[in-house]
mmCIF file of C-alpha atoms in Angstrom:
data_model
loop_
_atom_site.group_PDB
_atom_site.id
_atom_site.type_symbol
_atom_site.label_atom_id
_atom_site.label_comp_id
_atom_site.label_asym_id
_atom_site.label_seq_id
_atom_site.Cartn_x
_atom_site.Cartn_y
_atom_site.Cartn_z
ATOM 1 C CA MET A 140 49.698 57.421 -1.599
ATOM 2 C CA VAL A 141 52.186 54.789 -0.451
ATOM 3 C CA ILE A 142 54.127 54.464 2.759
ATOM 4 C CA ASP A 143 57.254 52.296 2.555
ATOM 5 C CA VAL A 144 57.233 50.718 6.058
ATOM 6 C CA GLY A 145 60.967 50.018 6.002
ATOM 7 C CA LYS A 146 61.863 53.618 5.393
ATOM 8 C CA ILE A 147 60.030 55.048 8.394
ATOM 9 C CA PRO A 148 62.533 55.799 11.021
ATOM 10 C CA GLU A 149 62.187 55.320 14.791
ATOM 11 C CA GLY A 150 60.634 58.473 16.457
ATOM 12 C CA GLU A 151 58.840 61.381 14.661
ATOM 13 C CA ARG A 152 59.132 62.365 11.017
ATOM 14 C CA ILE A 153 57.101 64.615 8.674
ATOM 15 C CA TRP A 154 56.523 63.691 5.029
ATOM 16 C CA ASP A 155 54.986 65.755 2.309
ATOM 17 C CA PHE A 156 52.988 63.852 -0.372
ATOM 18 C CA VAL A 157 50.682 64.563 -3.335
ATOM 19 C CA LEU A 158 47.835 62.188 -3.128
ATOM 20 C CA SER A 159 46.759 61.002 -6.547
ATOM 21 C CA LEU A 160 43.258 59.599 -6.381
ATOM 22 C CA ASP A 161 41.909 56.971 -8.739
ATOM 23 C CA SER A 162 39.900 58.693 -11.503
ATOM 24 C CA ARG A 163 36.816 56.664 -10.675
ATOM 25 C CA LEU A 164 36.819 58.204 -7.213
ATOM 26 C CA VAL A 165 37.409 61.667 -8.472
ATOM 27 C CA LYS A 166 34.429 61.552 -10.877
ATOM 28 C CA ASN A 167 31.893 60.427 -8.135
ATOM 29 C CA PHE A 168 32.345 63.612 -6.024
ATOM 30 C CA MET A 169 34.090 65.954 -8.438
ATOM 31 C CA LEU A 170 37.179 66.050 -6.224
ATOM 32 C CA ASN A 171 40.584 67.434 -7.083
ATOM 33 C CA GLU A 172 42.661 64.564 -8.526
ATOM 34 C CA ASN A 173 45.849 65.588 -6.747
ATOM 35 C CA ILE A 174 45.610 66.548 -3.071
ATOM 36 C CA PRO A 175 48.642 67.818 -1.054
ATOM 37 C CA VAL A 176 48.995 65.813 2.221
ATOM 38 C CA THR A 177 51.386 66.369 5.157
ATOM 39 C CA LEU A 178 51.947 63.104 6.949
ATOM 40 C CA LYS A 179 53.418 62.983 10.441
ATOM 41 C CA THR A 180 54.627 59.542 11.567
ATOM 42 C CA GLU A 181 55.493 58.452 15.024
ATOM 43 C CA ARG A 182 57.230 55.038 15.100
ATOM 44 C CA ARG A 183 57.755 53.071 18.217
ATOM 45 C CA ARG A 184 59.195 49.641 17.288
ATOM 46 C CA SER A 185 56.739 47.867 15.106
ATOM 47 C CA LYS A 186 53.781 50.361 15.790
ATOM 48 C CA ILE A 187 53.508 53.448 13.646
ATOM 49 C CA SER A 188 51.043 56.181 14.349
ATOM 50 C CA CYS A 189 50.104 58.382 11.415
ATOM 51 C CA PHE A 190 48.486 61.850 11.277
ATOM 52 C CA ALA A 191 47.576 62.865 7.658
ATOM 53 C CA LYS A 192 46.571 66.530 7.227
ATOM 54 C CA TYR A 193 45.019 67.616 3.887
ATOM 55 C CA LYS A 194 43.140 70.477 2.267
ATOM 56 C CA THR A 195 41.142 70.204 -0.918
ATOM 57 C CA GLU A 196 38.062 71.518 -2.766
ATOM 58 C CA VAL A 197 34.992 69.584 -3.816
ATOM 59 C CA THR A 198 32.613 70.823 -6.487
ATOM 60 C CA CYS A 199 29.082 70.628 -5.061
ATOM 61 C CA GLU A 200 25.650 71.461 -6.294
ATOM 62 C CA CYS A 201 23.655 73.794 -4.011
ATOM 63 C CA SER A 202 20.528 71.997 -2.738
ATOM 64 C CA ARG A 203 18.463 75.200 -3.057
ATOM 65 C CA CYS A 204 19.496 76.970 -6.286
ATOM 66 C CA LEU A 205 21.220 73.919 -7.993
ATOM 67 C CA GLU A 206 24.221 76.105 -8.882
ATOM 68 C CA GLU A 207 27.642 74.391 -8.743
ATOM 69 C CA PHE A 208 30.121 75.905 -6.207
ATOM 70 C CA LYS A 209 33.454 74.958 -4.580
ATOM 71 C CA TYR A 210 33.388 73.519 -1.048
ATOM 72 C CA GLU A 211 36.608 73.619 0.840
ATOM 73 C CA ILE A 212 37.444 70.671 3.092
ATOM 74 C CA GLU A 213 40.434 70.701 5.515
ATOM 75 C CA ASN A 214 41.048 67.960 8.063
ATOM 76 C CA GLU A 215 43.450 65.632 9.905
ATOM 77 C CA VAL A 216 43.045 61.889 9.830
ATOM 78 C CA ARG A 217 44.671 59.506 12.196
ATOM 79 C CA PHE A 218 45.512 55.841 11.263
ATOM 80 C CA PHE A 219 47.898 53.248 12.431
ATOM 81 C CA VAL A 220 50.357 50.804 10.734
ATOM 82 C CA ILE A 221 50.960 47.798 12.868
ATOM 83 C CA HIS A 222 52.969 44.457 12.510
ATOM 84 C CA GLU A 223 50.561 41.633 12.114
ATOM 85 C CA SER A 224 51.944 39.912 15.254
ATOM 86 C CA GLU A 225 51.213 42.968 17.460
ATOM 87 C CA THR A 226 47.949 43.604 19.360
ATOM 88 C CA CYS A 227 46.506 47.084 19.638
ATOM 89 C CA ASN A 228 44.487 48.729 22.346
ATOM 90 C CA TYR A 229 43.053 51.553 20.178
ATOM 91 C CA ASP A 230 39.391 52.367 19.440
ATOM 92 C CA ASP A 231 37.706 50.927 16.316
ATOM 93 C CA GLU A 232 37.244 54.586 15.026
ATOM 94 C CA PHE A 233 40.700 54.501 13.433
ATOM 95 C CA ASP A 234 41.891 52.766 10.304
ATOM 96 C CA PHE A 235 44.512 50.043 10.768
ATOM 97 C CA TYR A 236 46.956 48.741 8.264
ATOM 98 C CA TYR A 237 48.919 45.587 8.980
ATOM 99 C CA TYR A 238 52.256 44.530 7.492
ATOM 100 C CA LYS A 239 54.221 41.307 7.547
ATOM 101 C CA SER A 240 57.780 42.428 6.840
ATOM 102 C CA GLY A 241 59.669 45.752 6.913
ATOM 103 C CA ASN A 242 59.874 45.984 3.121
ATOM 104 C CA GLU A 243 56.123 46.203 2.613
ATOM 105 C CA LYS A 244 54.296 49.236 1.044
ATOM 106 C CA ILE A 245 51.020 50.433 2.564
ATOM 107 C CA TYR A 246 48.610 52.330 0.237
ATOM 108 C CA PHE A 247 46.384 54.571 2.450
ATOM 109 C CA ALA A 248 44.642 56.819 -0.131
ATOM 110 C CA HIS A 249 41.283 55.295 0.754
ATOM 111 C CA THR A 250 41.610 56.505 4.291
ATOM 112 C CA ILE A 251 41.847 60.140 3.147
ATOM 113 C CA TYR A 252 39.124 59.560 0.342
ATOM 114 C CA ASP A 253 36.762 58.116 3.043
ATOM 115 C CA ASP A 254 37.396 61.127 5.270
ATOM 116 C CA ILE A 255 36.770 63.593 2.432
ATOM 117 C CA VAL A 256 33.460 61.986 1.480
ATOM 118 C CA THR A 257 32.211 62.063 5.095
ATOM 119 C CA LYS A 258 32.998 65.840 5.253
ATOM 120 C CA ILE A 259 30.739 66.703 2.235
ATOM 121 C CA PRO A 260 27.425 68.135 3.567
ATOM 122 C CA MET A 261 24.262 66.175 2.830
ATOM 123 C CA LYS A 262 22.495 69.341 1.746
ATOM 124 C CA PRO A 263 25.292 71.665 0.515
ATOM 125 C CA LEU A 264 24.497 75.338 0.248
ATOM 126 C CA CYS A 265 26.383 77.830 -1.920
ATOM 127 C CA LYS A 266 25.823 80.506 0.828
ATOM 128 C CA ASP A 267 23.920 80.458 4.064
ATOM 129 C CA ASN A 268 21.310 82.878 2.854
ATOM 130 C CA CYS A 269 20.742 81.266 -0.634
ATOM 131 C CA GLU A 270 17.182 81.914 -1.727
ATOM 132 C CA GLY A 271 16.945 79.009 -3.981
ATOM 133 C CA ILE A 272 15.416 78.779 -7.305
ATOM 134 C CA THR A 273 13.318 81.904 -8.136
ATOM 135 C CA ARG A 274 11.184 80.684 -10.940
ATOM 136 C CA PHE A 275 9.124 83.764 -11.618
ATOM 137 C CA VAL A 276 10.960 87.056 -10.960
ATOM 138 C CA ARG A 277 9.091 90.354 -11.530
ATOM 139 C CA LYS A 278 11.120 92.999 -13.289
ATOM 140 C CA ASN A 279 8.766 95.683 -12.039
ATOM 141 C CA GLU A 280 6.595 95.338 -9.001
ATOM 142 C CA ASN A 281 3.678 97.030 -10.782
ATOM 143 C CA GLU A 282 3.782 94.402 -13.529
ATOM 144 C CA LYS A 283 1.077 91.789 -13.091
ATOM 145 C CA ASN A 284 1.800 88.122 -13.618
ATOM 146 C CA GLU A 285 -1.192 86.966 -15.751
ATOM 147 C CA GLN A 286 -0.692 83.283 -15.201
ATOM 148 C CA TRP A 287 -1.795 83.574 -11.570
ATOM 149 C CA ASN A 288 -5.148 85.336 -12.320
ATOM 150 C CA VAL A 289 -7.065 82.036 -12.390
ATOM 151 C CA LEU A 290 -5.849 81.045 -8.982
ATOM 152 C CA LYS A 291 -6.520 84.489 -7.594
ATOM 153 C CA LYS A 292 -10.156 84.148 -8.685
ATOM 154 C CA LEU A 293 -10.492 80.914 -6.633
ATOM 155 C CA ILE A 294 -9.354 82.603 -3.476
ATOM 156 C CA LYS A 295 -12.121 85.340 -3.839
#
């Protein structure tokens, strides 16, 4: 996704993009290749504040049952585009892009990608009450499972 710095007008403006991620990034986390993004820009002279809102799905593997499922991620990311001669008083938690001239283009797809990756849970679950892998399921409660008989003898 590219912002043409020279085309961003003074004041507020809303832009709609379709973010096309690099195929190498998509394969790592099974992301959608094209992600719709709404970008709100607020320009005050040479400082541009950007709010990018996106919604996408990631294919995850449940950490209990190992089944694949879709995990929905929706978030808003803030970043700044600033002329290299300017100083900024913002926190380090935001991404900054610097430009030299008004006709530069800023590619900010990595900001969105990084945010998506941080929203993927470390131990994803297909559902809250997932029971996990049930290796031996009895079809009938009265049916005995012969393979456990040896262990049952040890207990006695």
